[in-house]
Amino acid sequence: MAKSGLAARLYRGEADLNIVGKRKLWFGVAGALVLIAVLSFALNGFKLGIEFAGGNSFQVPASVGTLDRAETVVDEALAAEAPGVEVVSAQKVGGTSGEYYEMRTGQLTAEQANAAKTAMAEDFGIQADQISGSQVSEAWGSQVTSRAFLGLLIFLAVVSVYLVLRFEWRMAVAAIISLLTNLILTSGIYSLVGFEVTPSTIIGFLTILGFALYDVVVVFDKVQENTRGITANNNVTYGEASNLALNQSLMRSLNTSVVALLPVGGLLFIGAGLLGAGTLKDLGLVLFVGMAVAFLTSILLATPLLVLLKNQDPRISAHNKRVHSRRAAIARGEVTPKGAPRPAPTGDQPVEADADPALAGAAPKVGARPAGKRPSGARGGRPGGGGGNRPGGAKRR
């Protein structure tokens, strides 16, 4: 019973999930999610870190107490010295000089920063020089963003050239659209939930592109293998062959995604959550979300989109019509499927020229002797006596 379960059939590539056949559903879901993400960009925007929005950062020794207490004290000092400015993020960070709490706030003037630092030191009961502070300009974040955008364009250009040379331009278009959808959906999750965008987040975005591309190439390689020379027969359409390739590579893609998500999950939930390594949170979060979305887009979007593009090719379109016409003829009884018993000829019923080979015998192989009736004779057309081309037809002794 276990051998016939879904997991076993997935592993053998025999699940026969109709993924490509339901492409309109996947396109509708993807379109709706992209629309929600774009609306969130316009309405909510992004929660930018101080590297992009500008702001101040204070490092307080962890010996002052818990992180919650430290954040409360800093908020009270800011409310007194710089009304309207508050702590944007707080995390525990380890360094060579010991552990400390990093408090990131909105933009402060030099006078406000010094006054807030003095108020914090009084509340914590420590010296003011034990609290360090720094100011970050938003110009630095803008520079990081522009360079990341340039890197993204270069990456997409190189990927497009590779996919065109390795496969074809339609596969390149489907892969690029899948990658861009992955970026939009991951960014939408950040915008909806309110995750903070930091330089580590930008690095993570560029990293998940490589993973998403790998998954798409694995599937497309199997699609190319299944559809090579597909127009030479009228058994399956391009979409059916592509769907079979998806089923055959689905378990491999799932295993790859799970294996990739396990260390990222450990980085996020154990490193940042349990151990308090806050510097790992931003990178681990975007990798975890992006890889999960990349698996879905590579399976549910890339290949169905490829089939949609390939069906516009006149050669593939004509092939699909031939397949459907042959199946309709079989359903009407005009053509006998290959392998079915051949009906007895009636004498006055000619065999159609385009009928299945089972009606008129199997098609001859290249180089085979024609299957016509041999001339009469003792040896299939050779002169009687068995002499062949020997003079006089002398018998072999």
XYZ file of C-alpha atoms in Angstrom:
397
model
C 0.000 0.000 0.000
C 2.863 2.337 0.841
C 4.356 1.800 -2.609
C 1.280 3.327 -4.216
C 1.138 6.410 -1.968
C 1.553 9.950 -3.254
C 5.086 10.292 -1.864
C 6.219 7.074 -3.561
C 4.604 8.057 -6.862
C 6.186 11.509 -6.619
C 9.577 9.927 -6.056
C 9.167 7.712 -9.131
C 7.752 10.578 -11.205
C 4.407 8.778 -11.569
C 2.132 11.156 -9.639
C 0.658 12.501 -12.907
C -0.196 15.894 -11.409
C -1.844 18.084 -14.037
C 0.193 21.208 -13.370
C 0.502 22.504 -16.924
C -3.142 21.767 -17.691
C -4.201 24.112 -14.874
C -1.933 26.940 -15.981
C -4.808 29.431 -16.158
C -5.352 28.866 -12.431
C -1.658 29.399 -11.628
C -1.494 32.499 -13.826
C -4.577 33.912 -12.094
C -3.162 33.250 -8.617
C 0.240 34.698 -9.568
C -1.402 37.755 -11.113
C -3.527 38.348 -8.014
C -0.513 38.027 -5.707
C 1.559 40.373 -7.855
C -1.294 42.897 -7.797
C -1.479 42.682 -3.991
C 2.294 43.156 -3.774
C 2.233 46.210 -6.044
C -0.629 47.738 -4.058
C 1.340 47.141 -0.871
C 4.341 48.895 -2.424
C 2.163 51.923 -3.177
C 0.219 52.026 0.104
C 2.556 50.603 2.756
C 5.949 51.055 1.211
C 8.904 49.433 2.964
C 10.252 49.664 6.459
C 13.721 50.935 5.629
C 16.660 50.522 7.950
C 18.734 53.499 8.954
C 21.198 52.668 6.159
C 18.494 53.683 3.666
C 16.334 56.130 5.621
C 19.136 57.694 7.645
C 19.273 57.696 11.416
C 21.343 57.115 14.536
C 22.606 54.001 16.222
C 23.442 53.559 19.934
C 25.370 50.638 21.421
C 24.541 49.933 25.061
C 26.404 47.271 27.136
C 24.294 44.152 27.652
C 25.160 44.301 31.346
C 22.486 46.985 31.890
C 19.741 44.326 31.880
C 17.389 42.769 29.386
C 16.851 43.976 25.829
C 13.303 45.096 26.619
C 14.485 47.219 29.543
C 17.244 48.778 27.454
C 14.782 49.621 24.671
C 12.361 51.201 27.165
C 15.095 53.384 28.685
C 16.279 54.568 25.272
C 12.705 55.377 24.228
C 12.193 57.447 27.384
C 15.463 59.341 26.801
C 14.483 60.090 23.209
C 11.012 61.258 24.241
C 12.599 63.737 26.626
C 15.399 65.040 24.403
C 14.016 64.530 20.864
C 10.210 64.293 20.819
C 8.857 62.334 17.842
C 11.964 60.166 17.464
C 11.831 56.594 18.752
C 13.670 53.293 18.561
C 13.190 51.710 15.142
C 14.870 48.383 15.881
C 16.722 46.773 18.764
C 18.900 43.671 18.735
C 21.563 41.956 20.763
C 24.957 41.864 19.074
C 28.184 40.166 20.108
C 31.576 41.755 19.521
C 35.209 41.511 20.548
C 34.527 43.739 23.531
C 31.556 41.691 24.691
C 27.850 41.660 24.022
C 25.858 44.844 23.614
C 22.450 46.077 22.527
C 22.230 48.015 19.295
C 19.405 50.563 19.217
C 18.576 52.162 15.898
C 16.581 55.366 15.970
C 15.332 58.036 13.622
C 17.433 60.981 12.507
C 18.911 63.094 15.344
C 20.995 66.219 15.366
C 24.382 66.130 17.049
C 23.001 68.035 20.078
C 20.009 65.697 20.423
C 22.236 62.620 20.141
C 24.587 63.830 22.896
C 21.694 64.805 25.200
C 19.970 61.453 24.635
C 23.224 59.592 25.361
C 23.641 61.489 28.661
C 20.050 60.731 29.685
C 20.526 57.022 28.854
C 23.718 56.823 30.931
C 21.944 58.347 33.928
C 19.033 55.942 33.682
C 21.299 52.925 33.206
C 23.667 54.021 35.975
C 26.776 53.853 33.810
C 29.270 56.314 32.388
C 28.295 58.172 29.209
C 31.458 56.970 27.434
C 30.240 53.384 27.811
C 27.480 54.183 25.310
C 28.730 54.645 21.762
C 26.738 56.227 18.989
C 26.996 56.779 15.260
C 25.056 58.531 12.560
C 24.248 57.013 9.171
C 23.347 59.107 6.158
C 20.696 57.922 3.718
C 23.111 58.674 0.880
C 25.010 55.489 1.738
C 21.848 53.405 1.397
C 21.031 55.041 -1.941
C 24.465 54.101 -3.215
C 23.977 50.482 -2.118
C 20.570 50.379 -3.820
C 21.871 51.733 -7.125
C 24.746 49.256 -7.189
C 22.422 46.382 -6.321
C 20.061 47.417 -9.130
C 22.978 47.522 -11.565
C 24.056 44.067 -10.396
C 20.512 42.795 -10.948
C 20.457 44.086 -14.529
C 23.832 42.497 -15.288
C 22.693 39.218 -13.745
C 19.494 39.130 -15.815
C 21.407 39.961 -19.006
C 23.961 37.190 -18.442
C 21.224 34.706 -17.519
C 19.247 35.577 -20.655
C 22.255 34.994 -22.902
C 23.014 31.679 -21.189
C 19.447 30.409 -21.465
C 19.176 31.400 -25.133
C 22.419 29.574 -25.929
C 21.650 26.581 -23.731
C 17.944 26.241 -24.570
C 16.004 28.796 -26.643
C 14.638 32.318 -26.342
C 11.175 31.206 -25.147
C 12.728 29.363 -22.216
C 14.800 32.457 -21.450
C 11.670 34.646 -21.419
C 9.783 32.197 -19.174
C 12.722 31.939 -16.758
C 13.221 35.723 -16.525
C 9.506 36.310 -15.893
C 9.604 33.633 -13.185
C 12.637 35.301 -11.547
C 11.035 38.745 -11.617
C 7.803 37.324 -10.170
C 9.844 35.733 -7.400
C 11.428 39.101 -6.565
C 8.090 40.925 -6.609
C 6.349 38.366 -4.382
C 9.229 38.255 -1.893
C 9.307 42.050 -1.792
C 5.534 42.064 -1.323
C 5.840 39.840 1.731
C 8.406 42.255 3.175
C 6.116 45.196 2.507
C 2.964 43.531 3.919
C 4.549 42.129 7.073
C 6.784 45.144 7.686
C 10.148 43.403 7.748
C 13.032 45.863 7.892
C 15.020 46.298 4.696
C 18.772 46.450 5.294
C 21.875 45.954 3.126
C 21.804 42.288 4.183
C 18.304 42.083 2.715
C 19.557 43.397 -0.634
C 22.356 40.813 -0.635
C 19.815 38.113 0.155
C 17.627 39.199 -2.776
C 20.528 38.777 -5.174
C 21.361 35.410 -3.627
C 17.904 33.878 -4.096
C 18.050 34.687 -7.813
C 20.790 32.091 -8.249
C 18.769 29.458 -6.393
C 15.607 30.232 -8.359
C 17.509 30.033 -11.649
C 19.011 26.663 -10.714
C 15.580 25.198 -10.029
C 14.184 26.517 -13.328
C 17.135 25.166 -15.342
C 16.719 21.701 -13.792
C 13.072 21.573 -14.869
C 13.725 23.053 -18.314
C 16.473 20.532 -18.972
C 13.991 17.712 -18.410
C 11.393 19.482 -20.554
C 13.892 19.755 -23.397
C 14.725 16.060 -23.056
C 11.059 15.023 -23.199
C 10.130 17.302 -26.096
C 13.109 16.647 -28.359
C 11.728 15.494 -31.729
C 8.156 15.672 -30.459
C 6.743 16.657 -33.860
C 7.870 13.323 -35.338
C 4.898 11.537 -33.741
C 1.300 12.375 -33.011
C 1.003 10.786 -29.575
C 1.377 13.680 -27.105
C 1.163 17.453 -27.224
C 3.962 19.760 -26.144
C 2.071 20.633 -22.970
C 1.607 16.970 -22.021
C 5.293 16.203 -22.538
C 6.224 19.258 -20.454
C 3.812 18.222 -17.709
C 5.429 14.786 -17.646
C 8.833 16.463 -17.256
C 7.474 18.461 -14.316
C 6.238 15.309 -12.609
C 9.537 13.556 -13.216
C 11.599 16.426 -11.760
C 9.163 17.525 -9.046
C 10.638 15.342 -6.319
C 14.152 16.462 -7.197
C 13.131 20.113 -6.973
C 11.342 19.475 -3.687
C 14.358 17.696 -2.196
C 16.675 20.486 -3.345
C 14.443 23.152 -1.817
C 14.064 21.325 1.500
C 17.810 20.700 1.769
C 18.498 24.369 0.989
C 15.864 25.644 3.441
C 17.095 23.553 6.383
C 20.395 25.413 6.949
C 18.729 28.749 6.199
C 16.014 27.908 8.723
C 18.695 27.033 11.251
C 20.404 30.348 10.537
C 17.152 32.226 11.041
C 15.357 30.426 13.854
C 18.307 29.128 15.871
C 21.005 31.691 15.154
C 18.827 34.791 15.213
C 15.958 33.522 17.353
C 17.418 31.357 20.098
C 21.029 32.543 20.157
C 20.179 36.187 19.615
C 22.554 36.750 16.713
C 20.593 39.681 15.348
C 22.980 40.328 12.463
C 21.885 37.004 10.908
C 18.185 37.825 11.010
C 17.996 40.064 7.962
C 19.976 37.729 5.692
C 18.311 34.543 6.953
C 14.797 35.980 6.647
C 15.057 37.032 3.011
C 16.747 33.747 2.044
C 14.068 31.656 3.737
C 11.160 33.578 2.202
C 12.784 33.904 -1.224
C 13.764 30.238 -1.560
C 10.289 29.059 -0.609
C 8.723 31.391 -3.177
C 11.341 30.364 -5.784
C 10.325 26.710 -5.517
C 6.672 27.578 -6.144
C 7.355 29.907 -9.070
C 9.735 27.468 -10.780
C 7.126 24.694 -10.677
C 3.792 26.489 -11.019
C 4.791 29.421 -13.224
C 7.946 28.875 -15.303
C 6.977 25.694 -17.165
C 3.273 26.585 -17.703
C 4.438 29.934 -19.068
C 6.885 28.151 -21.365
C 4.067 25.953 -22.699
C 1.954 29.048 -23.339
C 4.787 30.602 -25.367
C 5.600 27.392 -27.251
C 1.970 26.895 -28.249
C 2.257 30.153 -30.206
C 4.941 28.561 -32.384
C 3.268 27.552 -35.706
C 5.166 24.252 -35.779
C 4.112 23.272 -32.250
C 0.587 24.561 -32.833
C 0.216 22.400 -35.951
C 1.597 19.405 -34.059
C -0.903 19.866 -31.224
C -3.742 20.011 -33.768
C -2.578 16.763 -35.355
C -2.530 15.076 -31.952
C -6.065 16.228 -31.149
C -7.310 15.267 -34.632
C -5.857 11.781 -34.287
C -7.460 11.325 -30.880
C -10.796 12.491 -32.261
C -10.479 9.993 -35.098
C -9.716 7.215 -32.614
C -12.763 8.189 -30.571
C -14.932 7.987 -33.698
C -13.486 4.592 -34.580
C -11.879 5.815 -37.788
C -8.365 4.983 -36.615
C -7.267 2.041 -34.515
C -4.763 2.871 -31.772
C -1.382 1.282 -32.066
C -1.323 -2.087 -30.336
C -5.065 -2.704 -30.720
C -6.250 -5.791 -32.684
C -6.320 -5.082 -36.419
C -9.815 -5.380 -37.918
C -10.267 -7.916 -40.662
C -10.361 -6.312 -44.143
C -13.662 -6.460 -45.972
C -12.151 -6.436 -49.411
C -13.886 -3.292 -50.590
C -12.759 -1.116 -47.670
C -9.456 0.602 -48.537
C -6.978 1.401 -45.810
C -6.626 5.159 -45.331
C -3.239 6.576 -46.148
C -3.006 8.403 -42.815
C -4.362 5.536 -40.726
C -2.423 4.167 -37.820
C 0.383 1.782 -38.804
C -1.463 -0.981 -36.936
C -3.996 -1.063 -39.806
C -1.491 -1.640 -42.545
C 1.370 -3.245 -40.659
C 4.247 -1.625 -38.873
C 6.173 1.010 -40.743
C 9.381 -0.419 -42.243
C 12.605 0.459 -40.541
C 15.264 2.418 -42.341
C 17.313 0.063 -44.505
C 14.909 -2.863 -44.098
C 13.808 -5.013 -47.047
C 10.416 -3.945 -48.424
C 7.678 -6.118 -47.009
C 6.186 -6.949 -50.411
C 5.367 -10.489 -51.639
C 8.421 -12.326 -52.826
C 8.491 -13.834 -56.338
C 7.791 -17.521 -56.597
C 10.730 -19.828 -56.531
C 12.472 -22.266 -54.351
C 14.569 -19.570 -52.696
C 12.431 -16.476 -52.839
C 13.097 -15.424 -56.404
C 16.363 -17.168 -57.123
C 16.453 -19.643 -60.036
C 15.499 -23.214 -59.258
C 18.236 -25.597 -58.538
C 19.726 -23.491 -55.758
C 22.811 -22.682 -57.771
C 22.533 -18.963 -57.331
C 25.078 -17.321 -59.575
C 27.157 -20.446 -59.984
C 27.488 -21.583 -63.594
C 25.206 -24.414 -64.442
C 23.565 -24.326 -61.107
C 25.786 -27.139 -59.837
C 24.789 -28.590 -56.556
C 27.004 -28.112 -53.541
C 28.789 -31.293 -52.671
